[in-house]
Coordinates of C-alpha atoms in Angstrom, one line a residue:
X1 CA -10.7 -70.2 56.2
X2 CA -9.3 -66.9 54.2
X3 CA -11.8 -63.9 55.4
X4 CA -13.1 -65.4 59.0
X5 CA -11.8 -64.5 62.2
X6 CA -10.7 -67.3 65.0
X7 CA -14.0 -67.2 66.0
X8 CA -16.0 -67.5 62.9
X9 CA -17.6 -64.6 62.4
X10 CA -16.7 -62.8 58.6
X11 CA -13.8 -60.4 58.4
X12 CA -14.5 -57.2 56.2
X13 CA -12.7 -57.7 52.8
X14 CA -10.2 -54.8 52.3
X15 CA -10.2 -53.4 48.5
X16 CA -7.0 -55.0 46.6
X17 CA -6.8 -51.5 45.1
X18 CA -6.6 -49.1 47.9
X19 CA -4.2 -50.4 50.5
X20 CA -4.6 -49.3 54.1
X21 CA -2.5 -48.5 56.8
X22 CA -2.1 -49.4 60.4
X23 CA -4.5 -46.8 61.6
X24 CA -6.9 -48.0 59.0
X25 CA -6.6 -45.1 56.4
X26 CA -6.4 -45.5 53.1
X27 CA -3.3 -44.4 51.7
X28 CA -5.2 -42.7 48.8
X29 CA -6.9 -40.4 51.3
X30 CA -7.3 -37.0 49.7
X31 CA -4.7 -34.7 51.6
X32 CA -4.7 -30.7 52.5
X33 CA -4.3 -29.1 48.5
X34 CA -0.6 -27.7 47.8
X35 CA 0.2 -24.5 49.8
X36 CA 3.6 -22.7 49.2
X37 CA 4.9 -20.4 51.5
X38 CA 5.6 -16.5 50.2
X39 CA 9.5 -17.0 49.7
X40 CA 8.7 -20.2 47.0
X41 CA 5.9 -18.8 45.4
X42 CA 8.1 -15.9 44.8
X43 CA 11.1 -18.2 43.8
X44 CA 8.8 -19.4 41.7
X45 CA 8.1 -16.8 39.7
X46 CA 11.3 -15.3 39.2
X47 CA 12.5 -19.1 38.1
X48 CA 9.5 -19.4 35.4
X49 CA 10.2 -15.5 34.4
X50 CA 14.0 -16.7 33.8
X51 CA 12.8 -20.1 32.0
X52 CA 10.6 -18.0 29.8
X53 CA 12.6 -15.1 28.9
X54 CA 15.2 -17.8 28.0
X55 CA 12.6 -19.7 25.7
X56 CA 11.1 -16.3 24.2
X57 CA 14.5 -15.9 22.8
X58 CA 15.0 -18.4 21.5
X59 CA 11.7 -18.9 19.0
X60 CA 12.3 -15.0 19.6
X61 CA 8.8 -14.0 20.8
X62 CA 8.1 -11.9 23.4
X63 CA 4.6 -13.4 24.0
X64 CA 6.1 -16.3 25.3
X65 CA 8.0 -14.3 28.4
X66 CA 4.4 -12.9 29.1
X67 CA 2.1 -15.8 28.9
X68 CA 5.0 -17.5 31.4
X69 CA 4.6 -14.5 34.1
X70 CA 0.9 -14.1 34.2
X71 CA 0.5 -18.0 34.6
X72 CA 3.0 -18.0 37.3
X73 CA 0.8 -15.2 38.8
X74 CA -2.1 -17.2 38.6
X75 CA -0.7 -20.2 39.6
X76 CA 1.3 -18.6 42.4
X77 CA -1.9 -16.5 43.6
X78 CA -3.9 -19.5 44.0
X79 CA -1.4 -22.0 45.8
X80 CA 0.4 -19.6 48.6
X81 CA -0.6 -19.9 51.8
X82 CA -3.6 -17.6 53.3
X83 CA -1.2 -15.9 55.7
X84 CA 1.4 -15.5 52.6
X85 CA -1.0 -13.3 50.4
X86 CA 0.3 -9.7 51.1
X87 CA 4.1 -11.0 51.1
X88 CA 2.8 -12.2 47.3
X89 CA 1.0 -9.3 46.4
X90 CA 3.3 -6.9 46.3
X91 CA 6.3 -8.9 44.6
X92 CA 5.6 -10.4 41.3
X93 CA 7.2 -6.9 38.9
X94 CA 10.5 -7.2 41.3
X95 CA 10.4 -11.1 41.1
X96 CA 9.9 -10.9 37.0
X97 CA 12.7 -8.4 36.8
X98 CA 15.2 -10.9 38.9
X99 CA 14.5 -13.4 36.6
X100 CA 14.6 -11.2 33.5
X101 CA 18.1 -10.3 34.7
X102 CA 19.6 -13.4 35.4
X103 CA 18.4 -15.0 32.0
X104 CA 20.2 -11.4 30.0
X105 CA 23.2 -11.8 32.0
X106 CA 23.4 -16.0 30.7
X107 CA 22.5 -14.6 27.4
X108 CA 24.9 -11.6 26.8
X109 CA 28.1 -13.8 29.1
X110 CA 31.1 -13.9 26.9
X111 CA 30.2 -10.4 24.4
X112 CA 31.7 -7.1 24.8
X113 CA 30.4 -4.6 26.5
X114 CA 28.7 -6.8 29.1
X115 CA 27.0 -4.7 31.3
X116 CA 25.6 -2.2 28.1
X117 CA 24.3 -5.4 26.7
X118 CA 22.8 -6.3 29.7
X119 CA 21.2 -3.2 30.9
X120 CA 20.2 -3.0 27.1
X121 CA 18.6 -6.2 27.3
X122 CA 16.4 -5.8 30.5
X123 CA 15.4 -2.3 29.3
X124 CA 13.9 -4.2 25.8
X125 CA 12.6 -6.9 27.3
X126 CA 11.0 -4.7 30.2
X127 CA 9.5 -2.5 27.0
X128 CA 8.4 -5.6 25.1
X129 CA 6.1 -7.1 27.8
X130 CA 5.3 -4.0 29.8
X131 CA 1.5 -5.0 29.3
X132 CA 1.9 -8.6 30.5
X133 CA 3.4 -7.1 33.6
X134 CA 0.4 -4.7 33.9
X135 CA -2.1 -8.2 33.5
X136 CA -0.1 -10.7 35.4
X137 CA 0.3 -8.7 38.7
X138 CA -3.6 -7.0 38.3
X139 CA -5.1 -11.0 37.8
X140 CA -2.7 -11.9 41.1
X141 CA -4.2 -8.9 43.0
X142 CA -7.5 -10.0 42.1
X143 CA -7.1 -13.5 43.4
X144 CA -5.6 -12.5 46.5
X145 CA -8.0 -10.0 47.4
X146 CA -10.7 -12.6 46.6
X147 CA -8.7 -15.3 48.8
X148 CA -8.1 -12.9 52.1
X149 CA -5.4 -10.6 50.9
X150 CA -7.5 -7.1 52.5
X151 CA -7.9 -9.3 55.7
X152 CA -3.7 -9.5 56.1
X153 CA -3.9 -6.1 55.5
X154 CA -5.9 -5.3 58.2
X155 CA -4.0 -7.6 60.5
X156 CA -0.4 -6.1 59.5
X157 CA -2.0 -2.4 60.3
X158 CA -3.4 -3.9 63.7
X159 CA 0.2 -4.9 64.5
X160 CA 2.2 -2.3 63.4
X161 CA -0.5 0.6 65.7
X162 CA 0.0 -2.3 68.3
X163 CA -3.9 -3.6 68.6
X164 CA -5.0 -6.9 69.7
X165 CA -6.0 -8.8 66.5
X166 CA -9.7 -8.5 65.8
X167 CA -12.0 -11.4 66.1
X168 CA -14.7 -12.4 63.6
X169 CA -18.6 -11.9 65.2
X170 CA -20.0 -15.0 65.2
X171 CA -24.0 -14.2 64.5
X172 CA -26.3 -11.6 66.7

């Protein structure tokens, strides 16, 4: 008697292809989207400006350094959390530069003159995508102040002049 009940009534039949759990969800179920904090979005970044800088020189074109940071912008600017956007905004030239650094200081390990080809290095590299910079962190401000970002400013200046946070008006 496969799909009756011990008193002979029919049994729902469950989908073969979406398996469900005790509490009767599916374990398919469509979850809250990806949200990374400030501090990984920000690793992020610095770890796809260090991937990149090591890939542009190696096919030895600076486009490819660029096109990494402003998609890591745009990536990053669209998965942090809401609360994370000001921590975000104001980050991505410092978090390039960190990764920029630590990918000239793997590639010049071992010459002479190591800092000199270091400093040398960033200073070129800075030069070369200066206008990638300029894009990537203007298309990040965008998105954040289209996701929230002026209402975490707001909220940081109501803390720091010690106001009680303000409350949205709900209709007249």
């Amino acid at each position: 008697m496969a799909g009756r009940d011990t008193r002979g009534s029919r049994m729902p039949r469950r989908s073969a292809s979406a398996p469900r759990h005790r509490n009767g969800a599916s374990s398919r179920s469509v979850g809250p989207p990806l949200r990374l904090t400030a501090r990984g979005a920000i690793v992020c970044v610095v770890l796809v400006s260090f991937v990149s800088a090591l890939a542009a020189s190696a096919v030895e074109h600076h486009v490819v350094n660029g096109v990494g940071f402003v998609t890591a912008c745009a990536l990053t600017a669209l998965t942090v959390r809401p609360s994370d956007l000001l921590a975000l905004s104001v980050s991505p030239p410092l978090a390039y530069f960190g990764g920029v650094l630590a990918a000239e200081c793997l590639l010049t390990a071992g010459g002479d003159g190591f800092v000199r080809g270091v400093a040398i290095g960033v200073g070129a590299r800075l030069a070369d995508v200066a206008p990638w910079l300029f894009g990537g962190t203007a298309l990040l401000l965008v998105i954040t102040l289209v996701r929230g970002l002026l209402r975490n400013v707001r909220e940081l200046g109501d803390e720091l002049n010690g106001r009680h946070p303000r409350r949205l008006r709900r209709g007249p």
